[in-house]
N, CA, C and O atoms as a DFTB+ gen file, in Angstrom:
416 C
 N C O
     1  1       0.647      -1.201       0.289
     2  2       0.060       0.072       0.065
     3  2       0.916       1.343       0.018
     4  3       1.919       1.411       0.728
     5  1       0.614       2.204      -0.672
     6  2       1.436       3.479      -0.990
     7  2       0.908       4.219       0.232
     8  3      -0.247       4.136       0.648
     9  1       1.850       4.922       0.741
    10  2       2.203       5.537       2.165
    11  2       2.005       7.505       1.122
    12  3       2.625       7.955       0.159
    13  1       1.245       7.902       1.694
    14  2       0.985       9.658       1.642
    15  2       2.411      10.444       1.859
    16  3       3.100      10.071       2.808
    17  1       2.724      11.142       1.316
    18  2       3.955      11.871       1.444
    19  2       3.680      13.560       1.215
    20  3       2.809      13.890       0.411
    21  1       4.340      14.450       1.842
    22  2       4.025      15.902       1.650
    23  2       4.494      16.081       0.394
    24  3       5.378      15.373      -0.087
    25  1       3.877      17.129      -0.269
    26  2       4.173      17.360      -1.763
    27  2       4.375      19.096      -1.515
    28  3       5.480      19.640      -1.502
    29  1       2.989      19.852      -1.315
    30  2       3.218      21.132      -1.728
    31  2       2.079      21.909      -0.719
    32  3       1.134      21.193      -0.388
    33  1       2.084      22.990      -0.320
    34  2       1.296      23.798       0.409
    35  2       0.003      24.360      -0.072
    36  3      -0.143      25.346      -0.794
    37  1      -0.992      23.521       0.480
    38  2      -2.490      23.666      -0.278
    39  2      -2.087      25.026      -0.472
    40  3      -2.054      25.123      -1.699
    41  1      -1.828      25.907      -0.089
    42  2      -2.166      27.718      -0.748
    43  2      -1.369      27.647      -1.729
    44  3      -1.294      28.791      -2.178
    45  1      -0.651      26.880      -2.394
    46  2      -0.008      26.743      -3.611
    47  2      -0.792      26.967      -4.862
    48  3      -0.506      27.539      -5.913
    49  1      -2.221      26.147      -4.305
    50  2      -3.104      25.743      -5.739
    51  2      -3.990      26.933      -5.572
    52  3      -4.303      27.510      -4.531
    53  1      -4.365      27.212      -6.934
    54  2      -5.467      28.338      -7.349
    55  2      -6.174      27.299      -8.418
    56  3      -5.738      26.343      -9.059
    57  1      -7.417      27.905      -8.317
    58  2      -8.445      27.409      -9.292
    59  2      -7.892      27.838     -10.344
    60  3      -7.417      28.971     -10.436
    61  1      -7.889      26.633     -11.629
    62  2      -7.254      27.323     -12.736
    63  2      -5.999      26.915     -13.437
    64  3      -5.789      26.825     -14.646
    65  1      -5.009      26.631     -12.163
    66  2      -3.691      26.627     -12.482
    67  2      -3.250      25.089     -12.227
    68  3      -3.896      24.217     -11.647
    69  1      -1.944      24.999     -12.834
    70  2      -1.401      23.529     -12.828
    71  2      -0.152      23.782     -12.022
    72  3       0.594      24.645     -12.485
    73  1       0.138      23.316     -11.140
    74  2       1.128      23.381     -10.147
    75  2       2.197      22.088     -10.646
    76  3       1.880      20.903     -10.748
    77  1       3.274      22.574     -10.865
    78  2       4.462      21.516     -10.915
    79  2       5.206      21.023      -9.288
    80  3       5.547      21.792      -8.390
    81  1       5.285      19.775      -9.298
    82  2       6.399      19.274      -8.330
    83  2       6.760      17.880      -9.012
    84  3       6.375      17.142      -9.919
    85  1       7.899      17.987      -7.857
    86  2       8.736      16.619      -7.956
    87  2       9.239      16.115      -6.870
    88  3      10.005      16.659      -6.074
    89  1       8.630      14.664      -6.837
    90  2       8.994      13.887      -5.532
    91  2       9.858      12.669      -5.985
    92  3       9.342      11.850      -6.746
    93  1      10.881      12.537      -5.648
    94  2      11.811      11.677      -6.497
    95  2      11.985      11.469      -7.416
    96  3      12.721      12.286      -7.969
    97  1      11.454      10.209      -8.345
    98  2      11.472      10.418      -9.815
    99  2       9.998      10.499     -10.252
   100  3       9.596       9.751     -11.144
   101  1       9.401      11.144      -9.814
   102  2       7.879      11.443      -9.986
   103  2       8.012      12.863     -10.486
   104  3       8.773      13.589      -9.846
   105  1       7.411      13.346     -11.491
   106  2       7.070      14.604     -12.003
   107  2       5.383      14.806     -12.091
   108  3       4.644      14.415     -12.994
   109  1       5.044      15.499     -10.933
   110  2       3.965      15.555     -10.836
   111  2       2.993      17.084     -11.098
   112  3       3.577      18.165     -11.028
   113  1       1.914      17.038     -11.314
   114  2       0.936      18.198     -11.718
   115  2      -0.215      18.475     -11.016
   116  3      -1.232      17.845     -11.305
   117  1      -0.239      19.369     -10.079
   118  2      -1.281      19.359      -8.991
   119  2      -2.463      20.358      -9.589
   120  3      -2.219      21.135     -10.513
   121  1      -3.844      20.251      -8.931
   122  2      -4.802      21.246      -9.529
   123  2      -5.797      21.488      -8.248
   124  3      -5.878      20.907      -7.166
   125  1      -6.457      22.490      -8.770
   126  2      -7.507      22.807      -7.583
   127  2      -8.786      22.832      -8.320
   128  3      -8.961      23.647      -9.225
   129  1      -9.889      21.786      -7.897
   130  2     -10.967      21.803      -8.592
   131  2     -12.158      22.188      -7.547
   132  3     -12.216      21.457      -6.559
   133  1     -13.054      23.172      -7.629
   134  2     -13.968      23.435      -6.706
   135  2     -13.658      23.065      -5.453
   136  3     -14.364      22.293      -4.804
   137  1     -12.369      23.691      -4.936
   138  2     -12.064      23.449      -3.514
   139  2     -11.264      22.054      -3.412
   140  3     -10.635      21.915      -2.363
   141  1     -11.208      21.218      -4.152
   142  2     -10.355      19.804      -4.004
   143  2      -9.332      19.633      -4.954
   144  3      -9.375      19.568      -6.182
   145  1      -8.068      19.551      -3.860
   146  2      -6.904      19.016      -4.916
   147  2      -6.963      17.734      -5.551
   148  3      -7.559      16.788      -5.037
   149  1      -6.352      17.668      -6.675
   150  2      -6.059      16.418      -7.359
   151  2      -4.728      16.646      -7.993
   152  3      -4.250      17.762      -8.197
   153  1      -4.078      15.335      -8.336
   154  2      -2.891      15.226      -8.988
   155  2      -2.755      13.979     -10.153
   156  3      -3.145      12.814     -10.080
   157  1      -2.180      14.557     -11.041
   158  2      -1.696      13.425     -12.192
   159  2      -0.185      13.743     -12.317
   160  3       0.464      14.608     -11.728
   161  1       0.224      12.801     -13.256
   162  2       1.393      13.026     -13.966
   163  2       1.636      14.127     -14.576
   164  3       0.570      14.536     -15.036
   165  1       2.502      14.837     -14.827
   166  2       3.063      16.330     -15.439
   167  2       3.131      16.018     -16.658
   168  3       2.795      16.882     -17.469
   169  1       3.603      14.643     -17.171
   170  2       3.979      14.598     -18.447
   171  2       2.968      14.133     -19.624
   172  3       2.616      12.954     -19.602
   173  1       2.464      14.997     -20.679
   174  2       1.832      14.707     -21.675
   175  2       2.072      13.232     -22.473
   176  3       3.115      13.095     -23.112
   177  1       1.171      12.232     -22.424
   178  2       1.470      10.979     -23.318
   179  2       1.847      10.961     -24.688
   180  3       2.520      10.071     -25.207
   181  1       1.308      12.162     -25.371
   182  2       1.518      12.308     -26.939
   183  2       2.704      12.668     -27.248
   184  3       3.207      11.968     -28.127
   185  1       3.409      13.591     -26.809
   186  2       4.910      13.844     -26.856
   187  2       5.965      14.188     -25.865
   188  3       7.057      14.741     -25.995
   189  1       5.389      13.750     -24.935
   190  2       6.117      14.183     -23.273
   191  2       6.706      15.411     -23.377
   192  3       7.906      15.644     -23.527
   193  1       5.508      16.432     -23.260
   194  2       5.364      17.675     -22.921
   195  2       4.975      17.824     -21.378
   196  3       4.016      17.287     -20.824
   197  1       5.786      18.546     -20.889
   198  2       4.968      18.756     -19.303
   199  2       3.790      19.553     -19.451
   200  3       3.685      20.428     -20.311
   201  1       2.769      19.216     -18.495
   202  2       1.352      19.868     -18.684
   203  2       1.499      21.330     -17.860
   204  3       0.606      22.160     -18.038
   205  1       2.311      21.563     -17.207
   206  2       2.671      22.589     -16.183
   207  2       3.287      23.548     -17.029
   208  3       3.455      24.708     -16.652
   209  1       3.704      23.060     -18.371
   210  2       4.446      24.158     -19.060
   211  2       3.415      24.427     -20.115
   212  3       3.129      23.685     -21.054
   213  1       2.811      25.797     -19.773
   214  2       1.928      26.186     -20.481
   215  2       0.520      25.595     -20.538
   216  3      -0.277      26.189     -21.264
   217  1       0.159      24.676     -19.979
   218  2      -1.076      23.727     -20.039
   219  2      -1.829      24.505     -19.345
   220  3      -1.332      25.236     -18.489
   221  1      -3.247      24.482     -19.610
   222  2      -4.286      25.113     -18.708
   223  2      -5.424      24.020     -18.524
   224  3      -5.739      23.177     -19.365
   225  1      -5.958      24.188     -17.313
   226  2      -7.519      23.926     -17.174
   227  2      -8.645      24.363     -17.642
   228  3      -8.873      25.559     -17.458
   229  1      -9.318      23.823     -18.122
   230  2     -10.792      24.060     -18.544
   231  2     -11.730      23.086     -18.085
   232  3     -11.867      21.968     -18.581
   233  1     -12.468      23.624     -16.974
   234  2     -13.395      22.547     -16.416
   235  2     -12.781      21.377     -15.806
   236  3     -11.865      21.769     -15.084
   237  1     -12.878      20.231     -15.785
   238  2     -12.219      19.400     -14.880
   239  2     -11.279      18.427     -16.023
   240  3     -11.327      17.199     -16.081
   241  1     -10.437      19.314     -16.885
   242  2      -9.736      18.684     -17.945
   243  2      -8.632      19.842     -17.823
   244  3      -8.857      21.005     -17.488
   245  1      -7.164      19.178     -18.228
   246  2      -6.126      19.998     -18.529
   247  2      -5.820      19.553     -19.878
   248  3      -5.984      18.437     -20.371
   249  1      -5.222      20.897     -20.529
   250  2      -4.837      20.714     -21.776
   251  2      -3.464      20.980     -22.080
   252  3      -2.939      22.026     -21.701
   253  1      -2.827      20.092     -22.753
   254  2      -1.401      20.484     -22.887
   255  2      -1.124      21.669     -24.290
   256  3      -1.355      21.578     -25.496
   257  1      -0.779      22.295     -23.796
   258  2      -0.142      23.799     -24.812
   259  2       0.537      23.133     -26.022
   260  3       0.540      23.731     -27.097
   261  1       1.084      21.983     -25.905
   262  2       1.669      21.727     -27.088
   263  2       0.747      21.525     -28.364
   264  3       0.808      22.266     -29.345
   265  1      -0.107      20.449     -28.248
   266  2      -0.966      19.971     -29.813
   267  2      -2.138      19.667     -29.106
   268  3      -2.669      18.603     -29.424
   269  1      -2.769      20.444     -28.076
   270  2      -4.027      20.184     -27.290
   271  2      -4.567      18.993     -26.979
   272  3      -5.765      18.920     -27.254
   273  1      -4.040      17.946     -26.452
   274  2      -3.873      16.932     -25.790
   275  2      -5.251      17.084     -24.741
   276  3      -5.575      18.245     -24.488
   277  1      -5.865      16.258     -24.278
   278  2      -6.923      16.535     -23.088
   279  2      -6.802      15.660     -21.868
   280  3      -6.811      14.470     -22.183
   281  1      -6.725      15.810     -20.973
   282  2      -6.974      14.722     -19.585
   283  2      -7.685      15.085     -18.714
   284  3      -7.630      16.211     -18.220
   285  1      -8.537      14.117     -18.352
   286  2      -9.241      14.408     -16.982
   287  2      -8.648      14.511     -15.638
   288  3      -8.194      13.510     -15.085
   289  1      -8.627      15.763     -15.043
   290  2      -8.117      15.848     -13.917
   291  2      -8.142      14.713     -12.942
   292  3      -7.152      14.147     -12.478
   293  1      -9.476      14.438     -12.677
   294  2      -9.985      13.335     -11.725
   295  2      -9.398      11.966     -11.818
   296  3      -9.006      11.315     -10.849
   297  1      -9.367      11.501     -13.335
   298  2      -8.892      10.031     -13.415
   299  2      -7.801      10.168     -14.453
   300  3      -7.375       9.039     -14.695
   301  1      -7.194      11.059     -15.146
   302  2      -6.009      11.005     -15.813
   303  2      -6.512      10.452     -17.313
   304  3      -5.679      10.339     -18.212
   305  1      -7.699      10.167     -17.500
   306  2      -8.114       9.725     -18.928
   307  2      -7.967      10.665     -19.843
   308  3      -8.276      11.847     -19.695
   309  1      -7.375      10.045     -21.048
   310  2      -7.489      10.898     -22.113
   311  2      -8.525      11.066     -22.830
   312  3      -9.318      10.212     -23.228
   313  1      -8.520      12.627     -23.066
   314  2     -10.293      13.126     -23.644
   315  2     -10.291      13.374     -24.684
   316  3     -11.361      13.263     -25.283
   317  1      -8.860      13.919     -25.553
   318  2      -9.017      14.595     -26.816
   319  2      -7.704      13.849     -27.447
   320  3      -6.787      13.617     -26.659
   321  1      -7.598      13.578     -28.393
   322  2      -6.813      13.314     -29.598
   323  2      -5.565      14.629     -29.771
   324  3      -5.873      15.687     -30.319
   325  1      -4.669      14.472     -29.425
   326  2      -3.995      13.444     -29.939
   327  2      -3.657      12.567     -29.033
   328  3      -3.589      11.442     -29.530
   329  1      -3.378      12.601     -27.741
   330  2      -3.373      11.721     -26.521
   331  2      -3.856      10.289     -27.422
   332  3      -4.576      10.265     -28.420
   333  1      -3.370       9.422     -26.891
   334  2      -4.211       8.135     -27.003
   335  2      -3.929       6.918     -25.954
   336  3      -4.200       5.719     -26.020
   337  1      -3.323       7.649     -25.028
   338  2      -3.247       7.155     -23.407
   339  2      -3.714       7.967     -22.503
   340  3      -3.710       9.188     -22.661
   341  1      -4.130       7.422     -21.541
   342  2      -4.008       8.162     -20.239
   343  2      -2.724       8.540     -19.363
   344  3      -1.708       7.890     -19.610
   345  1      -2.669       9.325     -18.564
   346  2      -1.627       9.803     -17.716
   347  2      -2.381       9.257     -16.229
   348  3      -3.585       9.184     -15.981
   349  1      -1.236       8.919     -15.379
   350  2      -1.809       8.254     -14.007
   351  2      -2.315       9.509     -13.065
   352  3      -1.790      10.603     -13.269
   353  1      -3.401       9.374     -11.956
   354  2      -3.527      10.112     -11.362
   355  2      -3.295       9.653     -10.060
   356  3      -3.251       8.426      -9.971
   357  1      -3.154      10.204      -9.159
   358  2      -3.042      10.043      -7.584
   359  2      -3.952      10.323      -6.475
   360  3      -4.593      11.373      -6.523
   361  1      -4.082       9.620      -5.596
   362  2      -4.388       9.615      -4.561
   363  2      -3.975      10.972      -3.673
   364  3      -2.913      11.056      -3.055
   365  1      -5.038      12.064      -3.718
   366  2      -4.569      13.309      -2.574
   367  2      -5.192      13.311      -1.325
   368  3      -6.303      12.825      -1.114
   369  1      -4.408      13.912      -0.408
   370  2      -5.433      14.134       1.050
   371  2      -4.896      15.571       1.308
   372  3      -3.892      15.831       0.644
   373  1      -5.325      16.523       2.093
   374  2      -4.835      17.740       2.624
   375  2      -4.631      17.482       4.281
   376  3      -5.477      16.962       5.008
   377  1      -3.586      17.868       4.612
   378  2      -3.339      17.646       6.228
   379  2      -2.580      18.757       6.735
   380  3      -1.473      18.860       6.205
   381  1      -2.823      19.520       7.507
   382  2      -2.106      20.547       8.353
   383  2      -1.625      21.753       7.107
   384  3      -0.655      22.492       7.276
   385  1      -2.249      21.775       6.212
   386  2      -2.280      23.208       5.230
   387  2      -1.296      22.584       4.144
   388  3      -0.691      23.407       3.455
   389  1      -1.059      21.233       3.905
   390  2      -0.416      20.758       3.172
   391  2      -1.006      19.517       2.343
   392  3      -1.668      18.617       2.859
   393  1      -0.650      19.601       0.899
   394  2      -1.548      18.512       0.472
   395  2      -0.505      17.429       0.412
   396  3       0.689      17.676       0.241
   397  1      -1.066      16.055       0.580
   398  2       0.005      14.677       0.378
   399  2      -0.743      14.232      -0.420
   400  3      -1.939      14.380      -0.672
   401  1       0.454      13.383      -1.002
   402  2       0.021      12.566      -2.140
   403  2       0.721      10.760      -2.217
   404  3       1.819      10.418      -1.778
   405  1       0.063      10.182      -2.656
   406  2       0.197       8.853      -2.660
   407  2       1.117       8.121      -3.927
   408  3       0.440       7.414      -4.673
   409  1       2.283       8.195      -4.180
   410  2       2.674       7.908      -5.695
   411  2       3.473       6.680      -5.789
   412  3       4.104       6.500      -6.831
   413  1       3.552       5.612      -4.633
   414  2       3.764       4.354      -4.969
   415  2       3.276       3.560      -5.539
   416  3       3.807       2.454      -5.637
């Protein structure tokens, strides 16, 4: 079972933003949607571009700035071509003003 590790301050999250973080070998992207934090891989599956590098949130999806691939923030599911595979989503929880994520 994966353990939760401290990732970022909750105050770093703003609705509509993509907040990058690196934990060990994991490149992560954090989002705030209707007051709830979410976390996915930061790397687009289409051409290995970082979603946090100019990507933007539209509703419950993040769009890659390079070719318009889209992913669901909650599940990581690819929702628009040219992405043909999903990104991983991670469980998160908020404790003591920080967002914790289970990446293992």
